[in-house]
mmCIF file of C-alpha atoms in Angstrom:
data_model
loop_
_atom_site.group_PDB
_atom_site.id
_atom_site.type_symbol
_atom_site.label_atom_id
_atom_site.label_comp_id
_atom_site.label_asym_id
_atom_site.label_seq_id
_atom_site.Cartn_x
_atom_site.Cartn_y
_atom_site.Cartn_z
ATOM 1 C CA VAL A 1 -28.489 -3.256 -6.421
ATOM 2 C CA ARG A 2 -31.143 -5.904 -6.769
ATOM 3 C CA GLY A 3 -34.132 -5.170 -4.583
ATOM 4 C CA ALA A 4 -33.446 -1.429 -4.253
ATOM 5 C CA ARG A 5 -36.426 0.603 -3.121
ATOM 6 C CA PRO A 6 -37.908 3.351 -5.297
ATOM 7 C CA GLY A 7 -35.690 6.431 -5.306
ATOM 8 C CA GLU A 8 -32.527 4.508 -4.369
ATOM 9 C CA GLN A 9 -29.600 4.495 -6.778
ATOM 10 C CA ARG A 10 -28.896 1.111 -8.314
ATOM 11 C CA VAL A 11 -25.252 -0.013 -8.166
ATOM 12 C CA SER A 12 -23.838 -2.050 -11.051
ATOM 13 C CA GLN A 13 -21.832 -5.232 -10.614
ATOM 14 C CA ASP A 14 -18.762 -3.331 -11.844
ATOM 15 C CA VAL A 15 -19.105 -0.826 -9.004
ATOM 16 C CA LEU A 16 -19.588 -3.659 -6.494
ATOM 17 C CA HIS A 17 -16.208 -5.050 -7.617
ATOM 18 C CA LEU A 18 -14.671 -1.647 -6.857
ATOM 19 C CA PHE A 19 -16.263 -1.601 -3.403
ATOM 20 C CA ARG A 20 -14.757 -5.053 -2.821
ATOM 21 C CA LEU A 21 -11.269 -3.768 -3.682
ATOM 22 C CA ARG A 22 -11.748 -0.930 -1.204
ATOM 23 C CA ARG A 23 -13.172 -3.186 1.501
ATOM 24 C CA GLU A 24 -10.379 -5.783 1.176
ATOM 25 C CA HIS A 25 -7.668 -3.094 0.930
ATOM 26 C CA ARG A 26 -6.136 -4.769 -2.103
ATOM 27 C CA LEU A 27 -2.784 -3.396 -3.211
ATOM 28 C CA LEU A 28 -3.154 -2.085 -6.780
ATOM 29 C CA ARG A 29 -0.672 -1.894 -9.647
ATOM 30 C CA MET A 30 -0.939 1.201 -11.827
ATOM 31 C CA ARG A 31 0.447 2.195 -15.228
ATOM 32 C CA LEU A 32 0.136 5.717 -16.638
ATOM 33 C CA ASP A 33 0.159 6.492 -20.334
ATOM 34 C CA GLY A 34 3.404 8.237 -21.278
ATOM 35 C CA VAL A 35 5.157 7.289 -18.010
ATOM 36 C CA GLN A 36 7.559 4.371 -17.730
ATOM 37 C CA GLY A 37 7.293 1.859 -14.913
ATOM 38 C CA GLU A 38 4.611 0.420 -12.681
ATOM 39 C CA PHE A 39 3.398 2.073 -9.489
ATOM 40 C CA GLN A 40 1.542 0.955 -6.368
ATOM 41 C CA THR A 41 -1.543 2.458 -4.752
ATOM 42 C CA LEU A 42 -4.675 1.655 -2.751
ATOM 43 C CA LEU A 43 -8.339 2.430 -3.447
ATOM 44 C CA LEU A 44 -9.630 4.533 -0.534
ATOM 45 C CA GLU A 45 -13.060 5.774 -1.656
ATOM 46 C CA VAL A 46 -15.687 4.837 -4.267
ATOM 47 C CA ASP A 47 -17.675 8.029 -4.865
ATOM 48 C CA VAL A 48 -20.747 6.807 -6.756
ATOM 49 C CA PRO A 49 -22.654 10.150 -6.788
ATOM 50 C CA GLY A 50 -19.500 11.987 -7.969
ATOM 51 C CA GLN A 51 -18.647 9.202 -10.452
ATOM 52 C CA ARG A 52 -15.027 9.062 -9.302
ATOM 53 C CA LEU A 53 -12.533 6.923 -7.377
ATOM 54 C CA LEU A 54 -10.130 8.293 -4.774
ATOM 55 C CA LEU A 55 -6.785 6.532 -4.515
ATOM 56 C CA ASP A 56 -3.737 6.967 -2.313
ATOM 57 C CA GLU A 57 -0.765 8.761 -3.906
ATOM 58 C CA PRO A 58 1.081 6.264 -6.158
ATOM 59 C CA PHE A 59 4.295 4.845 -4.734
ATOM 60 C CA PRO A 60 6.810 5.888 -5.849
ATOM 61 C CA LEU A 61 5.177 9.120 -7.028
ATOM 62 C CA PRO A 62 6.037 9.368 -10.760
ATOM 63 C CA LEU A 63 4.745 12.918 -11.295
ATOM 64 C CA PRO A 64 2.990 15.615 -9.265
ATOM 65 C CA LEU A 65 -0.681 14.694 -9.120
ATOM 66 C CA GLU A 66 -1.601 17.837 -11.055
ATOM 67 C CA ALA A 67 0.674 16.723 -13.921
ATOM 68 C CA MET A 68 -1.193 13.429 -14.266
ATOM 69 C CA THR A 69 -4.532 15.097 -15.026
ATOM 70 C CA GLY A 70 -6.021 13.850 -18.293
ATOM 71 C CA ARG A 71 -3.765 10.797 -18.638
ATOM 72 C CA ARG A 72 -5.151 7.353 -19.231
ATOM 73 C CA VAL A 73 -4.388 4.869 -16.473
ATOM 74 C CA GLN A 74 -4.505 1.083 -16.269
ATOM 75 C CA VAL A 75 -5.120 -0.431 -12.839
ATOM 76 C CA ALA A 76 -4.925 -4.078 -11.711
ATOM 77 C CA SER A 77 -5.076 -5.718 -8.280
ATOM 78 C CA ASN A 78 -2.465 -8.139 -6.933
ATOM 79 C CA GLU A 79 -4.644 -11.246 -7.074
ATOM 80 C CA GLY A 80 -2.792 -13.450 -9.557
ATOM 81 C CA ALA A 81 -4.742 -14.702 -12.560
ATOM 82 C CA ALA A 82 -7.994 -13.465 -11.009
ATOM 83 C CA SER A 83 -6.850 -9.831 -10.828
ATOM 84 C CA THR A 84 -9.471 -7.115 -10.971
ATOM 85 C CA ARG A 85 -8.644 -4.739 -13.844
ATOM 86 C CA PHE A 86 -9.952 -1.477 -15.264
ATOM 87 C CA ASP A 87 -8.872 1.421 -17.477
ATOM 88 C CA THR A 88 -9.909 5.002 -16.834
ATOM 89 C CA LEU A 89 -8.837 8.649 -16.805
ATOM 90 C CA VAL A 90 -6.970 10.668 -14.154
ATOM 91 C CA LEU A 91 -9.154 13.565 -13.006
ATOM 92 C CA GLY A 92 -6.410 15.143 -10.899
ATOM 93 C CA LYS A 93 -5.724 15.895 -7.256
ATOM 94 C CA ALA A 94 -8.354 15.673 -4.522
ATOM 95 C CA LEU A 95 -8.103 16.479 -0.822
ATOM 96 C CA HIS A 96 -9.729 14.287 1.826
ATOM 97 C CA LYS A 97 -9.241 15.476 5.423
ATOM 98 C CA ASP A 98 -6.255 17.502 4.190
ATOM 99 C CA VAL A 99 -4.641 14.386 2.685
ATOM 100 C CA PRO A 100 -3.787 14.636 -1.053
ATOM 101 C CA LEU A 101 -5.343 11.816 -3.055
ATOM 102 C CA MET A 102 -5.559 10.907 -6.749
ATOM 103 C CA ALA A 103 -9.013 11.171 -8.312
ATOM 104 C CA LEU A 104 -9.907 8.847 -11.193
ATOM 105 C CA ALA A 105 -13.027 8.842 -13.327
ATOM 106 C CA MET A 106 -15.400 5.973 -12.609
ATOM 107 C CA PRO A 107 -14.348 3.271 -15.127
ATOM 108 C CA PRO A 108 -16.992 2.264 -17.681
ATOM 109 C CA THR A 109 -16.265 -1.452 -17.126
ATOM 110 C CA VAL A 110 -14.401 -3.576 -14.584
ATOM 111 C CA SER A 111 -12.996 -7.041 -15.257
ATOM 112 C CA ALA A 112 -13.087 -9.011 -12.007
ATOM 113 C CA ALA A 113 -13.743 -12.292 -10.243
ATOM 114 C CA GLN A 114 -15.570 -12.652 -6.954
ATOM 115 C CA ARG A 115 -13.205 -13.088 -4.015
ATOM 116 C CA ARG A 116 -13.526 -14.124 -0.341
ATOM 117 C CA ASN A 117 -13.693 -12.318 2.998
ATOM 118 C CA SER A 118 -12.396 -8.923 4.018
ATOM 119 C CA TYR A 119 -8.675 -8.253 4.286
ATOM 120 C CA ARG A 120 -7.069 -9.017 7.662
ATOM 121 C CA LEU A 121 -4.103 -6.955 8.782
ATOM 122 C CA ALA A 122 -1.454 -8.949 10.658
ATOM 123 C CA VAL A 123 -0.422 -6.764 13.617
ATOM 124 C CA ASP A 124 3.185 -6.692 14.829
ATOM 125 C CA ASP A 125 5.054 -4.550 17.360
ATOM 126 C CA ARG A 126 5.495 -1.743 14.817
ATOM 127 C CA ILE A 127 1.751 -1.197 14.453
ATOM 128 C CA PRO A 128 0.364 1.019 17.271
ATOM 129 C CA VAL A 129 -2.768 -0.770 18.463
ATOM 130 C CA GLU A 130 -4.101 -0.880 22.030
ATOM 131 C CA ALA A 131 -6.898 -3.193 23.164
ATOM 132 C CA MET A 132 -8.559 -4.026 26.474
ATOM 133 C CA LEU A 133 -11.260 -6.607 27.062
ATOM 134 C CA ARG A 134 -13.674 -6.187 29.961
ATOM 135 C CA ARG A 135 -15.299 -9.166 31.643
ATOM 136 C CA ALA A 136 -17.670 -9.225 34.621
ATOM 137 C CA GLY A 137 -16.035 -10.964 37.567
ATOM 138 C CA VAL A 138 -12.631 -10.902 35.879
ATOM 139 C CA GLY A 139 -11.980 -7.187 35.403
ATOM 140 C CA THR A 140 -10.105 -5.524 32.566
ATOM 141 C CA LEU A 141 -7.766 -7.720 30.522
ATOM 142 C CA ASP A 142 -4.956 -6.072 28.575
ATOM 143 C CA ALA A 143 -4.962 -7.711 25.145
ATOM 144 C CA ARG A 144 -2.354 -8.063 22.407
ATOM 145 C CA VAL A 145 -3.884 -7.666 18.937
ATOM 146 C CA LEU A 146 -2.832 -10.422 16.515
ATOM 147 C CA ASP A 147 -4.807 -9.318 13.478
ATOM 148 C CA LEU A 148 -7.537 -6.860 12.585
ATOM 149 C CA SER A 149 -10.212 -6.404 9.929
ATOM 150 C CA VAL A 150 -13.230 -4.115 9.595
ATOM 151 C CA GLN A 151 -15.399 -7.009 10.767
ATOM 152 C CA GLY A 152 -13.432 -8.413 13.677
ATOM 153 C CA ILE A 153 -10.227 -9.033 15.577
ATOM 154 C CA ARG A 154 -7.982 -11.759 17.022
ATOM 155 C CA LEU A 155 -6.532 -11.188 20.487
ATOM 156 C CA GLU A 156 -4.196 -12.777 22.996
ATOM 157 C CA VAL A 157 -4.938 -12.147 26.694
ATOM 158 C CA PRO A 158 -2.955 -13.329 29.732
ATOM 159 C CA GLY A 159 -4.299 -16.279 31.726
ATOM 160 C CA HIS A 160 -6.868 -18.941 30.911
ATOM 161 C CA HIS A 161 -10.405 -17.637 30.397
ATOM 162 C CA PRO A 162 -12.614 -20.457 29.065
ATOM 163 C CA GLU A 163 -15.672 -18.501 30.260
ATOM 164 C CA LEU A 164 -15.151 -16.094 27.333
ATOM 165 C CA ASN A 165 -15.994 -18.785 24.768
ATOM 166 C CA GLN A 166 -19.111 -17.815 22.734
ATOM 167 C CA SER A 167 -19.635 -14.793 24.996
ATOM 168 C CA VAL A 168 -20.165 -11.073 24.322
ATOM 169 C CA ALA A 169 -17.675 -8.771 26.054
ATOM 170 C CA PRO A 170 -16.997 -5.003 25.963
ATOM 171 C CA LEU A 171 -13.835 -4.201 23.984
ATOM 172 C CA PHE A 172 -11.862 -0.960 24.066
ATOM 173 C CA LEU A 173 -9.750 -0.356 20.950
ATOM 174 C CA ARG A 174 -7.334 2.464 20.124
ATOM 175 C CA LEU A 175 -5.659 2.712 16.713
ATOM 176 C CA GLY A 176 -2.515 4.860 16.591
ATOM 177 C CA GLY A 177 -3.139 8.357 17.891
ATOM 178 C CA GLU A 178 -6.882 8.261 17.147
ATOM 179 C CA GLN A 179 -9.588 8.513 19.791
ATOM 180 C CA GLY A 180 -10.345 5.143 21.371
ATOM 181 C CA MET A 181 -13.575 3.316 20.598
ATOM 182 C CA LEU A 182 -15.756 0.994 22.662
ATOM 183 C CA CYS A 183 -17.830 -1.799 21.163
ATOM 184 C CA GLN A 184 -19.052 -5.301 21.917
ATOM 185 C CA LEU A 185 -16.951 -8.275 20.823
ATOM 186 C CA GLN A 186 -18.873 -11.434 19.963
ATOM 187 C CA VAL A 187 -16.337 -14.173 20.716
ATOM 188 C CA ARG A 188 -16.502 -16.876 18.021
ATOM 189 C CA SER A 189 -13.352 -18.907 18.711
ATOM 190 C CA LEU A 190 -11.139 -19.548 21.740
ATOM 191 C CA ASN A 191 -7.923 -21.469 22.336
ATOM 192 C CA LEU A 192 -6.143 -21.938 25.696
ATOM 193 C CA ARG A 193 -2.349 -22.107 25.588
ATOM 194 C CA SER A 194 0.178 -23.063 28.270
ATOM 195 C CA TYR A 195 3.555 -22.539 26.584
ATOM 196 C CA GLY A 196 5.470 -20.674 29.295
ATOM 197 C CA ASP A 197 2.824 -18.254 30.581
ATOM 198 C CA ASP A 198 -0.838 -19.242 30.307
ATOM 199 C CA THR A 199 -2.627 -17.265 27.594
ATOM 200 C CA THR A 200 -5.988 -17.285 25.824
ATOM 201 C CA LEU A 201 -6.261 -16.715 22.073
ATOM 202 C CA LEU A 202 -9.667 -15.572 20.929
ATOM 203 C CA GLY A 203 -11.285 -14.251 17.807
ATOM 204 C CA GLY A 204 -14.544 -12.441 17.350
ATOM 205 C CA GLN A 205 -16.741 -10.022 15.465
ATOM 206 C CA PHE A 206 -17.345 -6.354 16.262
ATOM 207 C CA ASP A 207 -20.830 -5.260 17.248
ATOM 208 C CA GLY A 208 -21.964 -1.691 17.922
ATOM 209 C CA LEU A 209 -19.452 0.278 15.856
ATOM 210 C CA ASN A 210 -20.853 3.397 14.185
ATOM 211 C CA PRO A 211 -19.975 4.301 10.544
ATOM 212 C CA PRO A 212 -17.198 6.807 11.463
ATOM 213 C CA GLN A 213 -15.539 4.142 13.626
ATOM 214 C CA VAL A 214 -15.713 1.604 10.806
ATOM 215 C CA GLN A 215 -14.123 4.165 8.467
ATOM 216 C CA GLN A 216 -11.421 4.825 11.068
ATOM 217 C CA ILE A 217 -10.558 1.108 11.136
ATOM 218 C CA GLU A 218 -10.572 0.938 7.327
ATOM 219 C CA ARG A 219 -8.178 3.855 6.946
ATOM 220 C CA PHE A 220 -5.883 2.523 9.680
ATOM 221 C CA ILE A 221 -5.682 -0.856 7.926
ATOM 222 C CA VAL A 222 -4.981 0.793 4.560
ATOM 223 C CA ARG A 223 -2.190 2.981 5.925
ATOM 224 C CA SER A 224 -0.660 0.144 7.938
ATOM 225 C CA GLN A 225 -0.748 -2.228 4.970
ATOM 226 C CA LEU A 226 0.943 0.286 2.705
ATOM 227 C CA SER A 227 3.546 1.060 5.381
ATOM 228 C CA GLN A 228 4.297 -2.666 5.708
ATOM 229 C CA ARG A 229 4.668 -3.089 1.958
ATOM 230 C CA GLN A 230 6.754 0.017 1.148
ATOM 231 C CA PRO A 231 10.209 -1.474 1.891
ATOM 232 C CA GLU A 232 9.323 -4.510 -0.197
ATOM 233 C CA LEU A 233 7.957 -2.371 -3.025
ATOM 234 C CA ALA A 234 11.020 -0.112 -2.990
ATOM 235 C CA LEU A 235 13.257 -3.132 -3.532
ATOM 236 C CA ALA A 236 10.971 -4.514 -6.269
ATOM 237 C CA LEU A 237 10.956 -1.214 -8.155
#
């Protein structure tokens, strides 16, 4: 990247587009040479030193991953006319934390347009998320998560709490069966509601998460997004 210090690896604009796809958890369309139909997947890792991409198993799985080795593949994101596109080669099966993934060679070029903001996952009752906000003088507030990204969160808490506006409060977050994490939430927006029970809607940015916790959120969002889309994709295919 521009301004890299001596000894650091420079990252091309093409690779930055791939990191954007991973960061925004864009659903990808895939076509394999010699295989009919279009398949869906997600980009999970951009391995620059290994010159490869790691993707979730295509849905529906057209062939065993080992049988795809050596095939050309065309990949495009679901972003309308501004889709990010690239062609490359299937390297085969890769394991990441005992999960089978598809490994692709790093594409020589990527056709893409710059996009906005990181992907936000809308959270419903089917998505197992637990959150608690702690506030001095108020105690612990059980919170309902409305949406989630790697950068921040939107919550609904019972009661009116105008004192939280533009504040920093400890937040406990548990995603599925994973170990809970504690960070600071910088509250950026707040809205008091009085429809039926009084509630406070607030949105903010995470502060104090370590890299493994950020990766945990990323993987949870990816899996949840794919789970949400599978019934729709099954009908489309």
